[in-house]
XYZ file of C-alpha atoms in Angstrom:
221
model
C 108.592 111.920 73.623
C 108.313 110.548 77.416
C 106.505 106.895 77.791
C 105.831 106.201 81.251
C 105.512 102.427 82.768
C 103.379 101.322 85.441
C 105.239 98.006 86.114
C 108.501 96.467 85.259
C 107.255 94.475 82.875
C 105.472 97.149 81.077
C 108.743 99.246 80.775
C 110.274 95.742 79.393
C 107.634 95.477 76.646
C 108.342 98.835 75.665
C 111.856 98.555 74.748
C 111.416 94.839 73.361
C 109.208 96.611 70.777
C 111.975 99.687 70.586
C 109.584 102.140 70.705
C 110.512 106.082 70.236
C 111.417 108.294 73.314
C 112.796 107.675 76.466
C 111.135 105.387 79.194
C 110.530 105.914 82.617
C 109.051 103.327 85.368
C 107.108 105.595 87.507
C 104.349 102.696 88.848
C 100.879 102.674 88.343
C 98.427 105.487 89.873
C 96.137 103.205 91.140
C 98.371 102.187 94.443
C 98.025 106.125 94.583
C 94.178 106.512 95.111
C 94.201 103.841 97.139
C 96.223 105.265 99.641
C 95.510 108.455 98.931
C 91.496 107.842 99.493
C 90.958 104.940 101.698
C 91.313 106.790 105.315
C 88.822 109.161 103.882
C 86.459 106.499 102.942
C 87.213 104.322 106.145
C 85.489 107.972 108.047
C 82.963 108.613 105.840
C 81.277 105.459 103.938
C 78.556 103.727 105.590
C 78.377 100.697 103.616
C 79.100 98.110 106.422
C 76.041 98.546 108.028
C 74.160 97.165 104.544
C 76.579 93.767 104.878
C 75.062 91.190 107.343
C 78.083 88.730 107.023
C 81.092 88.664 109.168
C 83.194 87.280 106.528
C 82.675 87.306 103.320
C 83.857 88.019 99.294
C 83.454 90.716 97.032
C 82.203 89.857 93.531
C 81.791 91.594 90.261
C 81.221 90.709 86.843
C 80.721 92.911 83.882
C 82.825 92.185 81.027
C 80.741 91.093 77.512
C 82.786 88.113 77.107
C 81.219 86.761 80.383
C 77.632 88.567 81.228
C 76.379 88.408 77.403
C 77.025 84.552 77.233
C 74.341 82.622 79.192
C 76.124 79.905 80.393
C 78.441 82.122 81.969
C 75.896 84.068 83.574
C 74.392 80.706 84.679
C 77.906 79.180 86.190
C 78.481 82.363 87.998
C 74.973 82.102 89.799
C 75.669 78.728 90.515
C 79.376 79.780 92.053
C 77.021 82.024 94.455
C 75.123 79.730 95.633
C 77.064 77.341 96.203
C 80.200 79.533 97.482
C 81.485 78.355 100.940
C 81.759 81.828 101.754
C 79.000 84.923 100.916
C 79.003 86.881 98.610
C 78.999 90.632 98.111
C 77.800 91.969 94.743
C 77.811 95.155 93.639
C 75.564 94.941 90.099
C 76.725 96.518 87.270
C 74.110 97.977 84.682
C 74.991 95.645 82.230
C 74.665 92.579 84.347
C 71.163 93.083 86.052
C 69.914 93.635 82.085
C 71.153 90.042 81.414
C 70.220 88.394 84.708
C 66.486 90.080 83.868
C 66.713 88.729 80.072
C 67.888 85.328 80.939
C 65.606 85.253 84.128
C 68.136 84.364 86.382
C 67.580 87.626 88.766
C 64.782 86.453 90.324
C 67.408 83.427 91.111
C 69.907 85.454 92.820
C 67.721 87.910 94.433
C 66.939 84.634 96.346
C 69.836 83.452 97.391
C 70.373 83.438 100.907
C 74.356 83.844 101.351
C 74.382 86.627 98.138
C 73.781 90.025 99.101
C 73.554 92.171 95.512
C 73.879 95.913 96.349
C 73.784 98.753 93.533
C 76.406 100.207 91.691
C 79.107 101.639 94.288
C 81.203 104.936 94.555
C 84.606 105.138 95.063
C 84.675 105.641 98.512
C 81.828 102.627 99.641
C 83.521 99.859 97.205
C 87.297 100.666 99.034
C 85.648 100.221 102.115
C 84.071 97.167 100.868
C 87.671 95.230 99.524
C 89.261 96.399 102.578
C 86.992 94.322 104.711
C 86.505 91.385 102.839
C 88.427 88.076 102.791
C 88.253 87.272 99.237
C 87.674 89.274 95.956
C 86.300 86.881 92.891
C 86.103 89.576 89.671
C 86.747 89.866 85.733
C 87.676 93.712 86.358
C 91.443 94.677 85.426
C 91.483 97.366 87.919
C 90.542 95.732 90.908
C 93.438 93.604 90.344
C 95.697 96.190 90.417
C 93.699 98.323 93.452
C 93.901 94.862 95.694
C 97.565 94.644 95.791
C 98.172 97.789 97.115
C 99.777 97.682 100.853
C 96.458 99.198 102.554
C 94.161 96.313 100.859
C 96.476 93.548 100.152
C 94.022 90.915 99.211
C 93.908 87.570 97.509
C 91.900 87.701 93.949
C 90.039 85.277 91.668
C 89.730 86.107 88.263
C 86.714 84.715 86.563
C 88.160 85.226 83.338
C 90.533 82.478 80.760
C 93.351 85.781 81.164
C 94.276 88.533 82.417
C 96.280 91.493 81.176
C 97.430 92.186 84.817
C 100.188 89.342 84.703
C 102.063 91.179 87.249
C 98.922 90.318 89.933
C 99.519 86.718 89.256
C 103.458 86.891 89.395
C 103.338 88.669 92.701
C 101.127 85.732 94.441
C 97.653 88.200 94.734
C 95.940 86.928 91.851
C 95.026 83.691 90.291
C 93.190 83.009 87.098
C 90.371 80.455 87.317
C 88.717 80.854 84.515
C 84.564 81.308 84.013
C 83.406 77.130 85.147
C 81.377 77.072 88.168
C 83.160 74.112 89.624
C 87.113 75.300 88.971
C 85.920 78.523 90.957
C 84.004 76.956 93.766
C 87.788 75.167 93.731
C 89.345 78.115 93.893
C 87.126 79.756 96.596
C 86.922 76.697 98.751
C 91.375 76.385 98.941
C 91.003 80.343 99.481
C 89.081 79.731 102.567
C 91.118 76.584 103.840
C 94.357 78.238 103.489
C 94.900 82.350 103.723
C 97.194 83.261 101.114
C 100.604 84.330 101.519
C 100.247 88.030 100.154
C 103.591 90.163 99.436
C 103.677 93.604 101.666
C 104.267 95.608 98.553
C 102.353 95.837 95.033
C 103.782 94.963 91.655
C 102.201 98.046 90.732
C 104.449 100.581 92.426
C 104.847 102.248 95.702
C 102.031 104.533 95.813
C 104.244 107.460 93.970
C 103.311 107.155 90.219
C 101.829 110.976 90.156
C 104.380 112.398 91.715
C 107.191 110.214 89.821
C 105.489 111.732 86.497
C 105.574 115.184 87.508
C 109.197 115.343 88.714
C 110.242 113.266 85.609
C 108.348 115.891 83.566
C 109.822 118.967 85.909
C 113.057 117.717 85.099
C 112.845 117.960 81.300
C 111.857 121.425 81.277
C 114.574 122.378 84.230
């Protein structure tokens, strides 16, 4: 039995659990995907034609514990209203529904420094991330993608914790909670002082798929 660990921390966790089988450190295929698709995205995507801001932050929010809580939703709208950096927000259908239910959608749509977009395809979203100054999110996958050397973006995580501890330890991500004051403070700090981000990703060098295939091939050699 083979177990493929995307990070050193994941490998160590598996070792501590005394799992059955051989463990291999491969890296995370999210980095492979960013590296492979970003050049194509930059050729094909026209998403930047829709963005009126020179400097902006990309925001995403969809987790149930966030958008299903009216107080947290209200907090996010306050952040978007007061952010020192304009916000581009591809809105998840779940979030849109919750905003409508809580009579907050019109308020959000009226904000001058907030551009609400429909859900985006992968290529458009990559280009949006590439051109952003900052990422504000509750997504797990984006915390991984932001560390790809071709993107290298600072991420503010609007949650109370994150499973992507590697991104925090490497200096890419910062858990800022869901309180408007805390998030706004973190945005201001990020704008005032650009983070010094590593040139390498804690999630691998973009060869996770190759490493996995090579490991399997050797086992049948």
